[in-house]
GROMACS .gro file of C-alpha atoms in nm:
model
  471
    1MET     CA    1   3.137   0.551   0.443
    2SER     CA    2   2.955   0.234   0.352
    3GLU     CA    3   2.704   0.257   0.072
    4SER     CA    4   2.385   0.074  -0.011
    5ARG     CA    5   2.122   0.102  -0.280
    6SER     CA    6   1.808   0.313  -0.291
    7TRP     CA    7   1.485   0.216  -0.464
    8TRP     CA    8   1.405   0.579  -0.538
    9SER     CA    9   1.611   0.761  -0.795
   10GLY     CA   10   1.481   1.098  -0.677
   11PRO     CA   11   1.298   1.370  -0.872
   12PRO     CA   12   1.430   1.480  -1.211
   13PRO     CA   13   1.638   1.797  -1.240
   14VAL     CA   14   1.455   2.126  -1.246
   15ASP     CA   15   1.508   2.166  -1.620
   16ALA     CA   16   1.399   1.811  -1.700
   17SER     CA   17   1.159   1.764  -1.988
   18PRO     CA   18   0.796   1.671  -1.911
   19SER     CA   19   0.856   1.326  -2.054
   20ASN     CA   20   1.086   1.236  -1.768
   21THR     CA   21   0.912   1.028  -1.505
   22PRO     CA   22   1.037   0.885  -1.176
   23THR     CA   23   1.163   0.529  -1.170
   24PHE     CA   24   1.222   0.282  -0.894
   25GLU     CA   25   1.549   0.153  -1.033
   26SER     CA   26   1.813   0.094  -0.768
   27GLN     CA   27   2.044   0.391  -0.721
   28PRO     CA   28   2.341   0.428  -0.485
   29LEU     CA   29   2.330   0.639  -0.174
   30HIS     CA   30   2.575   0.892  -0.317
   31SER     CA   31   2.844   0.994  -0.072
   32ASP     CA   32   2.878   1.331  -0.247
   33ALA     CA   33   2.532   1.412  -0.116
   34LEU     CA   34   2.677   1.388   0.233
   35ASP     CA   35   3.037   1.500   0.188
   36GLU     CA   36   2.992   1.850   0.048
   37ILE     CA   37   3.185   2.115   0.237
   38GLU     CA   38   2.948   2.330   0.439
   39GLU     CA   39   3.002   2.678   0.577
   40GLU     CA   40   2.813   2.563   0.885
   41LYS     CA   41   3.047   2.452   1.162
   42LEU     CA   42   2.984   2.144   1.372
   43LEU     CA   43   2.887   2.255   1.720
   44THR     CA   44   3.058   1.969   1.902
   45ARG     CA   45   3.200   1.622   1.842
   46ARG     CA   46   3.042   1.497   2.164
   47VAL     CA   47   2.813   1.192   2.144
   48HIS     CA   48   2.564   1.122   2.423
   49VAL     CA   49   2.442   0.768   2.495
   50ILE     CA   50   2.120   0.700   2.687
   51GLY     CA   51   2.002   0.350   2.772
   52LEU     CA   52   2.299   0.150   2.896
   53GLY     CA   53   2.165  -0.198   2.839
   54SER     CA   54   2.354  -0.437   2.615
   55ILE     CA   55   2.322  -0.231   2.295
   56GLY     CA   56   2.391   0.107   2.453
   57THR     CA   57   2.693  -0.031   2.637
   58LEU     CA   58   2.824  -0.192   2.317
   59VAL     CA   59   2.793   0.139   2.131
   60ALA     CA   60   2.959   0.340   2.411
   61HIS     CA   61   3.250   0.094   2.422
   62SER     CA   62   3.287   0.086   2.042
   63LEU     CA   63   3.299   0.465   2.015
   64LYS     CA   64   3.589   0.481   2.259
   65CYS     CA   65   3.779   0.222   2.053
   66LEU     CA   66   3.796   0.458   1.753
   67PRO     CA   67   4.113   0.640   1.654
   68ASN     CA   68   4.070   0.997   1.777
   69PRO     CA   69   3.745   0.901   1.953
   70PRO     CA   70   3.473   1.158   2.011
   71PRO     CA   71   3.394   1.270   2.365
   72VAL     CA   72   3.129   1.028   2.493
   73THR     CA   73   2.884   1.122   2.767
   74LEU     CA   74   2.691   0.845   2.941
   75MET     CA   75   2.344   0.949   3.057
   76LEU     CA   76   2.255   0.778   3.386
   77HIS     CA   77   1.892   0.814   3.488
   78ARG     CA   78   1.936   0.683   3.843
   79PRO     CA   79   2.183   0.791   4.115
   80ASP     CA   80   2.251   0.425   4.201
   81MET     CA   81   2.381   0.374   3.845
   82TYR     CA   82   2.625   0.657   3.909
   83GLU     CA   83   2.747   0.488   4.227
   84GLN     CA   84   2.786   0.155   4.045
   85PHE     CA   85   2.983   0.322   3.768
   86LYS     CA   86   3.220   0.480   4.019
   87LYS     CA   87   3.265   0.145   4.197
   88SER     CA   88   3.349  -0.019   3.864
   89GLY     CA   89   3.637   0.226   3.819
   90ARG     CA   90   3.447   0.428   3.554
   91ILE     CA   91   3.518   0.144   3.312
   92ILE     CA   92   3.302  -0.017   3.042
   93ARG     CA   93   3.400  -0.375   2.965
   94LEU     CA   94   3.332  -0.572   2.646
   95ILE     CA   95   3.385  -0.948   2.656
   96ASN     CA   96   3.428  -1.130   2.326
   97LYS     CA   97   3.254  -1.465   2.377
   98GLN     CA   98   3.458  -1.641   2.108
   99SER     CA   99   3.804  -1.530   2.222
  100ASP     CA  100   3.715  -1.460   2.587
  101VAL     CA  101   3.903  -1.130   2.559
  102ASN     CA  102   3.789  -0.869   2.810
  103ASP     CA  103   3.853  -0.520   2.671
  104GLU     CA  104   3.821  -0.220   2.901
  105GLN     CA  105   3.754   0.139   2.797
  106THR     CA  106   3.762   0.452   3.012
  107GLY     CA  107   3.735   0.827   2.963
  108TYR     CA  108   3.358   0.872   2.980
  109ASP     CA  109   3.190   1.192   3.090
  110LEU     CA  110   2.862   1.157   3.279
  111ASP     CA  111   2.517   1.315   3.294
  112VAL     CA  112   2.330   1.206   3.606
  113LEU     CA  113   1.956   1.275   3.631
  114GLN     CA  114   1.860   1.431   3.962
  115ALA     CA  115   1.525   1.407   4.140
  116ASP     CA  116   1.425   1.755   4.021
  117GLY     CA  117   1.483   1.663   3.654
  118TYR     CA  118   1.820   1.840   3.630
  119TRP     CA  119   2.100   1.658   3.444
  120ASP     CA  120   2.417   1.703   3.649
  121TYR     CA  121   2.726   1.697   3.426
  122GLU     CA  122   3.048   1.541   3.553
  123ALA     CA  123   3.357   1.546   3.332
  124ASP     CA  124   3.611   1.267   3.328
  125ALA     CA  125   3.919   1.422   3.490
  126PRO     CA  126   4.185   1.157   3.554
  127LEU     CA  127   4.461   1.418   3.599
  128GLY     CA  128   4.253   1.673   3.783
  129PHE     CA  129   4.124   1.861   3.479
  130PRO     CA  130   3.863   1.757   3.217
  131ALA     CA  131   4.001   1.535   2.944
  132ASN     CA  132   3.727   1.656   2.705
  133PRO     CA  133   3.613   1.998   2.827
  134ARG     CA  134   3.280   2.126   2.706
  135GLN     CA  135   3.275   2.386   2.429
  136LEU     CA  136   3.129   2.724   2.516
  137ASP     CA  137   2.831   2.669   2.286
  138GLU     CA  138   2.753   2.336   2.456
  139SER     CA  139   2.664   2.491   2.791
  140LEU     CA  140   2.298   2.580   2.831
  141PRO     CA  141   2.178   2.863   3.059
  142THR     CA  142   2.066   2.598   3.309
  143GLY     CA  143   2.421   2.464   3.335
  144GLU     CA  144   2.328   2.147   3.150
  145THR     CA  145   2.490   2.032   2.826
  146PHE     CA  146   2.332   2.080   2.484
  147ILE     CA  147   2.281   1.747   2.306
  148SER     CA  148   2.395   1.760   1.946
  149THR     CA  149   2.406   1.385   1.879
  150LEU     CA  150   2.243   1.117   2.091
  151VAL     CA  151   2.233   0.738   2.064
  152ALA     CA  152   1.913   0.621   2.236
  153ALA     CA  153   1.908   0.250   2.323
  154VAL     CA  154   1.635   0.259   2.587
  155LYS     CA  155   1.357   0.001   2.579
  156SER     CA  156   1.068   0.095   2.352
  157THR     CA  157   0.835   0.129   2.650
  158ALA     CA  158   1.063   0.394   2.805
  159THR     CA  159   1.119   0.601   2.490
  160VAL     CA  160   0.867   0.878   2.563
  161THR     CA  161   0.979   0.915   2.926
  162ALA     CA  162   1.347   0.924   2.832
  163MET     CA  163   1.301   1.178   2.553
  164ARG     CA  164   1.076   1.396   2.765
  165SER     CA  165   1.357   1.422   3.022
  166ILE     CA  166   1.599   1.565   2.762
  167LYS     CA  167   1.353   1.762   2.547
  168HIS     CA  168   1.485   2.097   2.674
  169ARG     CA  169   1.840   1.998   2.573
  170VAL     CA  170   1.779   1.937   2.201
  171ASP     CA  171   1.649   2.135   1.905
  172SER     CA  172   1.637   2.117   1.527
  173ARG     CA  173   2.018   2.103   1.511
  174SER     CA  174   2.021   1.776   1.706
  175THR     CA  175   2.015   1.418   1.579
  176ILE     CA  176   1.884   1.124   1.782
  177CYS     CA  177   1.973   0.772   1.668
  178PHE     CA  178   1.727   0.512   1.800
  179MET     CA  179   1.861   0.157   1.834
  180GLN     CA  180   1.558  -0.035   1.959
  181ASN     CA  181   1.323  -0.321   1.892
  182GLY     CA  182   0.987  -0.264   1.729
  183LEU     CA  183   0.826   0.021   1.539
  184GLY     CA  184   0.588   0.302   1.621
  185GLN     CA  185   0.793   0.483   1.885
  186ILE     CA  186   0.859   0.783   1.661
  187ASP     CA  187   0.489   0.838   1.592
  188GLU     CA  188   0.438   0.842   1.968
  189LEU     CA  189   0.724   1.089   2.020
  190ASN     CA  190   0.591   1.328   1.757
  191ARG     CA  191   0.249   1.313   1.918
  192GLU     CA  192   0.357   1.353   2.282
  193VAL     CA  193   0.709   1.503   2.305
  194PHE     CA  194   0.849   1.667   1.990
  195THR     CA  195   0.521   1.808   1.868
  196ASP     CA  196   0.662   2.107   1.674
  197PRO     CA  197   0.815   2.002   1.338
  198GLU     CA  198   1.019   2.325   1.327
  199THR     CA  199   1.213   2.248   1.647
  200ARG     CA  200   1.201   1.868   1.624
  201PRO     CA  201   1.541   1.691   1.609
  202THR     CA  202   1.633   1.468   1.317
  203TYR     CA  203   1.572   1.099   1.382
  204MET     CA  204   1.818   0.833   1.273
  205LEU     CA  205   1.731   0.465   1.300
  206GLY     CA  206   1.956   0.167   1.361
  207VAL     CA  207   1.857  -0.194   1.282
  208ILE     CA  208   2.088  -0.422   1.481
  209SER     CA  209   2.178  -0.786   1.425
  210HIS     CA  210   2.453  -0.814   1.690
  211GLY     CA  211   2.404  -1.068   1.965
  212CYS     CA  212   2.495  -0.932   2.308
  213HIS     CA  213   2.379  -0.939   2.667
  214MET     CA  214   2.484  -0.788   2.998
  215ARG     CA  215   2.720  -0.978   3.228
  216GLY     CA  216   2.711  -0.726   3.509
  217HIS     CA  217   2.709  -0.354   3.564
  218PHE     CA  218   2.864  -0.183   3.259
  219THR     CA  219   2.991  -0.518   3.128
  220VAL     CA  220   2.854  -0.655   2.800
  221MET     CA  221   2.909  -0.998   2.646
  222HIS     CA  222   2.944  -0.982   2.268
  223ALA     CA  223   2.809  -1.324   2.177
  224GLY     CA  224   2.754  -1.285   1.805
  225PHE     CA  225   2.896  -1.037   1.557
  226GLY     CA  226   2.644  -0.871   1.331
  227THR     CA  227   2.582  -0.538   1.162
  228VAL     CA  228   2.395  -0.212   1.217
  229ALA     CA  229   2.190  -0.068   0.930
  230LEU     CA  230   2.158   0.309   0.968
  231GLY     CA  231   1.937   0.561   0.796
  232ILE     CA  232   1.742   0.884   0.841
  233HIS     CA  233   1.375   0.858   0.929
  234ARG     CA  234   1.149   1.041   0.684
  235ASP     CA  235   0.954   1.291   0.893
  236PRO     CA  236   0.597   1.286   0.754
  237ASP     CA  237   0.539   1.644   0.871
  238ARG     CA  238   0.830   1.768   0.661
  239TYR     CA  239   0.816   1.511   0.381
  240PRO     CA  240   0.462   1.370   0.353
  241LEU     CA  241   0.400   1.065   0.140
  242PRO     CA  242   0.273   1.139  -0.211
  243ARG     CA  243  -0.105   1.142  -0.234
  244GLN     CA  244  -0.206   0.823  -0.410
  245SER     CA  245  -0.526   0.950  -0.572
  246SER     CA  246  -0.485   1.325  -0.629
  247MET     CA  247  -0.111   1.357  -0.700
  248PRO     CA  248  -0.058   1.538  -1.033
  249ASP     CA  249   0.207   1.439  -1.285
  250LEU     CA  250   0.560   1.497  -1.160
  251ASP     CA  251   0.631   1.763  -1.424
  252GLN     CA  252   0.340   1.967  -1.287
  253LEU     CA  253   0.489   1.987  -0.937
  254SER     CA  254   0.687   2.288  -0.822
  255LEU     CA  255   1.047   2.243  -0.705
  256GLU     CA  256   0.934   2.280  -0.344
  257GLU     CA  257   0.665   2.013  -0.390
  258LYS     CA  258   0.914   1.776  -0.554
  259ARG     CA  259   1.152   1.809  -0.261
  260MET     CA  260   0.865   1.765  -0.014
  261TYR     CA  261   0.710   1.454  -0.168
  262PHE     CA  262   1.025   1.300  -0.316
  263PRO     CA  263   1.318   1.399  -0.091
  264THR     CA  264   1.666   1.297  -0.201
  265ASP     CA  265   1.934   1.151   0.024
  266LYS     CA  266   2.087   1.498   0.041
  267ASP     CA  267   1.757   1.643   0.166
  268LEU     CA  268   1.719   1.380   0.439
  269PHE     CA  269   2.081   1.425   0.550
  270SER     CA  270   2.063   1.805   0.549
  271ASN     CA  271   2.132   1.822   0.925
  272LEU     CA  272   2.507   1.856   0.987
  273SER     CA  273   2.489   1.660   1.313
  274SER     CA  274   2.325   1.370   1.123
  275ARG     CA  275   2.612   1.347   0.879
  276TYR     CA  276   2.864   1.366   1.163
  277LEU     CA  277   2.694   1.092   1.365
  278LEU     CA  278   2.664   0.871   1.057
  279ARG     CA  279   3.034   0.909   0.976
  280THR     CA  280   3.131   0.846   1.339
  281LEU     CA  281   2.928   0.527   1.375
  282THR     CA  282   3.039   0.387   1.039
  283ARG     CA  283   3.403   0.426   1.149
  284SER     CA  284   3.361   0.147   1.405
  285PRO     CA  285   3.475  -0.197   1.282
  286VAL     CA  286   3.301  -0.363   1.577
  287LEU     CA  287   2.960  -0.212   1.507
  288ALA     CA  288   2.997  -0.273   1.130
  289CYS     CA  289   2.751   0.001   1.039
  290ALA     CA  290   2.625   0.063   0.686
  291ALA     CA  291   2.417   0.355   0.559
  292PHE     CA  292   2.085   0.282   0.388
  293PRO     CA  293   1.828   0.507   0.219
  294TYR     CA  294   1.501   0.547   0.403
  295LEU     CA  295   1.287   0.297   0.212
  296ASP     CA  296   1.557   0.030   0.220
  297LEU     CA  297   1.599   0.076   0.593
  298LEU     CA  298   1.223   0.057   0.648
  299GLN     CA  299   1.211  -0.279   0.471
  300LEU     CA  300   1.494  -0.410   0.690
  301GLN     CA  301   1.302  -0.294   0.997
  302LEU     CA  302   0.990  -0.474   0.880
  303GLU     CA  303   1.182  -0.796   0.817
  304LYS     CA  304   1.324  -0.787   1.168
  305LEU     CA  305   0.983  -0.698   1.310
  306SER     CA  306   0.818  -0.996   1.140
  307ALA     CA  307   1.063  -1.236   1.307
  308ASN     CA  308   1.042  -1.064   1.647
  309ALA     CA  309   0.661  -1.080   1.632
  310ILE     CA  310   0.688  -1.460   1.637
  311ILE     CA  311   1.000  -1.535   1.841
  312ASN     CA  312   0.953  -1.289   2.125
  313PRO     CA  313   0.593  -1.357   2.232
  314LEU     CA  314   0.603  -1.734   2.182
  315THR     CA  315   0.926  -1.781   2.378
  316ALA     CA  316   0.783  -1.557   2.651
  317LEU     CA  317   0.456  -1.751   2.672
  318LEU     CA  318   0.627  -2.092   2.670
  319ASN     CA  319   0.926  -1.974   2.877
  320VAL     CA  320   1.176  -2.141   2.643
  321PRO     CA  321   1.490  -2.032   2.455
  322ASN     CA  322   1.458  -1.941   2.089
  323GLY     CA  323   1.568  -2.283   1.961
  324ALA     CA  324   1.270  -2.455   2.123
  325LEU     CA  325   1.049  -2.305   1.850
  326LEU     CA  326   1.221  -2.523   1.588
  327HIS     CA  327   1.116  -2.875   1.484
  328ASN     CA  328   0.776  -2.847   1.648
  329GLY     CA  329   0.487  -2.920   1.414
  330ASN     CA  330   0.227  -2.755   1.634
  331LEU     CA  331   0.425  -2.433   1.659
  332SER     CA  332   0.486  -2.437   1.284
  333VAL     CA  333   0.111  -2.402   1.237
  334VAL     CA  334   0.111  -2.106   1.477
  335HIS     CA  335   0.402  -1.946   1.286
  336ARG     CA  336   0.221  -1.969   0.955
  337LEU     CA  337  -0.108  -1.833   1.084
  338LEU     CA  338   0.061  -1.531   1.241
  339LEU     CA  339   0.285  -1.471   0.940
  340ALA     CA  340  -0.015  -1.473   0.708
  341GLU     CA  341  -0.155  -1.174   0.898
  342ILE     CA  342   0.182  -1.000   0.922
  343SER     CA  343   0.254  -1.048   0.552
  344LEU     CA  344  -0.084  -0.907   0.449
  345VAL     CA  345  -0.037  -0.594   0.663
  346ILE     CA  346   0.319  -0.521   0.545
  347ARG     CA  347   0.231  -0.570   0.177
  348SER     CA  348  -0.054  -0.320   0.222
  349LEU     CA  349   0.153  -0.038   0.375
  350PRO     CA  350   0.126   0.285   0.174
  351GLU     CA  351   0.497   0.360   0.236
  352LEU     CA  352   0.589   0.061   0.020
  353LYS     CA  353   0.357   0.138  -0.272
  354GLY     CA  354   0.536   0.111  -0.605
  355ILE     CA  355   0.850  -0.056  -0.471
  356PRO     CA  356   0.933  -0.359  -0.685
  357ASN     CA  357   0.926  -0.710  -0.543
  358VAL     CA  358   0.752  -0.612  -0.218
  359ARG     CA  359   0.493  -0.889  -0.260
  360ASN     CA  360   0.764  -1.153  -0.291
  361ARG     CA  361   0.998  -1.004  -0.030
  362PHE     CA  362   0.724  -0.993   0.232
  363SER     CA  363   0.531  -1.302   0.130
  364ALA     CA  364   0.440  -1.536   0.415
  365THR     CA  365   0.665  -1.807   0.268
  366ARG     CA  366   0.973  -1.585   0.257
  367LEU     CA  367   0.905  -1.443   0.603
  368GLU     CA  368   0.887  -1.798   0.735
  369HIS     CA  369   1.225  -1.883   0.580
  370LEU     CA  370   1.366  -1.566   0.735
  371LEU     CA  371   1.216  -1.657   1.071
  372LEU     CA  372   1.360  -2.009   1.071
  373GLY     CA  373   1.706  -1.880   0.981
  374ILE     CA  374   1.706  -1.624   1.263
  375THR     CA  375   1.571  -1.878   1.511
  376ALA     CA  376   1.842  -2.129   1.420
  377ARG     CA  377   2.120  -1.869   1.452
  378THR     CA  378   1.991  -1.756   1.793
  379ALA     CA  379   1.883  -2.098   1.919
  380GLN     CA  380   2.071  -2.064   2.248
  381ASN     CA  381   1.946  -1.712   2.317
  382SER     CA  382   1.667  -1.608   2.548
  383SER     CA  383   1.455  -1.335   2.391
  384SER     CA  384   1.427  -0.998   2.561
  385MET     CA  385   1.050  -1.042   2.593
  386ARG     CA  386   1.094  -1.375   2.769
  387GLU     CA  387   1.332  -1.213   3.019
  388ASP     CA  388   1.093  -0.922   3.073
  389ALA     CA  389   0.801  -1.159   3.134
  390ARG     CA  390   1.001  -1.373   3.376
  391TYR     CA  391   1.077  -1.072   3.592
  392ALA     CA  392   0.737  -0.906   3.549
  393GLN     CA  393   0.884  -0.612   3.357
  394PRO     CA  394   0.689  -0.421   3.090
  395THR     CA  395   0.739  -0.587   2.753
  396GLU     CA  396   0.774  -0.428   2.409
  397ILE     CA  397   0.471  -0.616   2.273
  398ASP     CA  398   0.289  -0.288   2.186
  399TYR     CA  399   0.574  -0.193   1.953
  400ILE     CA  400   0.607  -0.535   1.787
  401ASN     CA  401   0.276  -0.720   1.744
  402GLY     CA  402   0.095  -0.402   1.847
  403TYR     CA  403   0.248  -0.220   1.551
  404ILE     CA  404   0.112  -0.487   1.317
  405VAL     CA  405  -0.233  -0.456   1.472
  406ARG     CA  406  -0.238  -0.073   1.446
  407ARG     CA  407  -0.112  -0.061   1.088
  408GLY     CA  408  -0.358  -0.335   0.995
  409GLU     CA  409  -0.647  -0.132   1.136
  410GLU     CA  410  -0.539   0.162   0.919
  411GLN     CA  411  -0.569  -0.059   0.610
  412GLY     CA  412  -0.896  -0.220   0.721
  413ILE     CA  413  -0.727  -0.549   0.816
  414LYS     CA  414  -0.836  -0.713   1.143
  415CYS     CA  415  -0.531  -0.887   1.293
  416ALA     CA  416  -0.717  -1.105   1.542
  417LEU     CA  417  -0.430  -1.348   1.601
  418ASN     CA  418  -0.169  -1.081   1.669
  419TYR     CA  419  -0.416  -0.897   1.892
  420MET     CA  420  -0.481  -1.214   2.090
  421LEU     CA  421  -0.106  -1.271   2.127
  422MET     CA  422  -0.070  -0.917   2.265
  423GLN     CA  423  -0.334  -0.982   2.529
  424LEU     CA  424  -0.176  -1.314   2.628
  425ILE     CA  425   0.162  -1.150   2.683
  426LYS     CA  426   0.007  -0.870   2.889
  427ALA     CA  427  -0.189  -1.125   3.090
  428LYS     CA  428   0.125  -1.329   3.155
  429THR     CA  429   0.314  -1.021   3.275
  430LEU     CA  430   0.026  -0.927   3.503
  431THR     CA  431   0.005  -1.284   3.631
  432GLN     CA  432   0.377  -1.283   3.713
  433LEU     CA  433   0.335  -0.950   3.890
  434ASN     CA  434   0.038  -1.067   4.096
  435ALA     CA  435   0.135  -1.433   4.137
  436ALA     CA  436   0.046  -1.428   4.504
  437THR     CA  437  -0.319  -1.352   4.425
  438LEU     CA  438  -0.384  -1.666   4.222
  439ALA     CA  439  -0.539  -1.856   4.514
  440VAL     CA  440  -0.781  -1.577   4.608
  441PRO     CA  441  -1.150  -1.677   4.576
  442TYR     CA  442  -1.332  -1.578   4.259
  443GLY     CA  443  -1.490  -1.237   4.273
  444THR     CA  444  -1.210  -1.053   4.454
  445VAL     CA  445  -1.153  -0.713   4.300
  446ARG     CA  446  -0.817  -0.611   4.447
  447VAL     CA  447  -0.578  -0.802   4.669
  448GLU     CA  448  -0.230  -0.697   4.780
  449ALA     CA  449   0.039  -0.939   4.895
  450ARG     CA  450   0.281  -0.877   5.183
  451GLU     CA  451   0.582  -1.101   5.235
  452SER     CA  452   0.737  -1.127   5.582
  453SER     CA  453   1.107  -1.172   5.652
  454ALA     CA  454   1.034  -1.541   5.706
  455GLY     CA  455   0.896  -1.570   5.353
  456VAL     CA  456   0.530  -1.599   5.460
  457VAL     CA  457   0.292  -1.429   5.217
  458THR     CA  458  -0.016  -1.257   5.361
  459LEU     CA  459  -0.297  -1.143   5.135
  460ASP     CA  460  -0.478  -0.819   5.221
  461ASP     CA  461  -0.823  -0.793   5.067
  462HIS     CA  462  -0.898  -0.438   4.951
  463SER     CA  463  -1.204  -0.536   4.749
  464ILE     CA  464  -1.497  -0.299   4.716
  465PRO     CA  465  -1.733  -0.408   4.849
  466ALA     CA  466  -1.532  -0.598   5.109
  467ARG     CA  467  -1.571  -0.975   5.105
  468GLY     CA  468  -1.880  -1.078   5.301
  469ASP     CA  469  -2.064  -0.749   5.263
  470VAL     CA  470  -2.423  -0.777   5.145
  471GLN     CA  471  -2.547  -0.540   4.873
   0.00000   0.00000   0.00000
């Protein structure tokens, strides 16, 4: 398994002398913390995948390319997706843009969401019997399948809805790996879906730098090879951050308090399904996954977020590909103003207190260099937010710039520019959705548009009071 470096060396041994104090020297993510033989037996090798956009499809294809691949179950939330998958021959295709090689993978089991909320399981049975039959312990009393490991690549805006639909199929033994844009989704899940820390699944996070997009149903174009940084999310209900003002000296803490405030890699990877999913994903040469400790992964997320907070909304507002943001003096001013706010918020986050070099790593100057490099490498790409805005789909702005605004408020920082950018994106999406109402006279409260088969648009005024009424 790939290794990276951790900023936190962990608490001292139980018999350490009082003079020992924690350091922030870089330490490896020790594989022996994850590779110890456990008496606990893995419930199932099955990996579920929900959210079959470009990333979810890439992951599902890559898992089937492994030697001795795990059983993979695709979770389809609409019956029409099931019909499309059957028409495609139950095949997922990955096209390498550089070599133009089209690789096909089969052998997927399916979970299809029905109108009543029931997930109907259908095994892949090319020879008349299931190729990967379910284990006895996998079957729930409802007839549905227990989810031990799940890769969730749904859009940030659909995270709560998607997880609510499978809440009854997971428990504390489960691990969910989120591969998404933005931050803040997990706080929302803990507040609205997995409210009980005792039964809450373990969250794994994936920060992706691959370039890919869909070329059709269950066909993904791999345009640029990248990596996936993986790590366990630190659950604040189980492992709260150390209290900045009232925390006693480390030698005065009990063993339980040390593990709670300063969890080791072994503590965070205590869930057997988490270790299994990590090993499975890091086996894929296509995904090129590497394991990172929590604080290192968080910093990678924040770096990606800082670039997305500029590229996504500006390309959506201007309706241009990423490269159009380069070599434009006026936009350079906009970059720097926004990055000044973003840098100030990130450098003030309590999670990063005490980590060396944070002020330099997240300085506005370095974030600008990072932004320009990403923009140049993806110059021909169209951002996901631009595509969402063009088709009047909900954008992920609340989990990108919105995250900066919320975390800034917590630190007493007013992010006026990022807040304004959020409102502009939401206004643009609403404008695209209600484009037919633009010519309606000022003062109209609500107008609906009807388009005839001949393409003629008729506006129905549902204003209250109706137009012409005297109050």
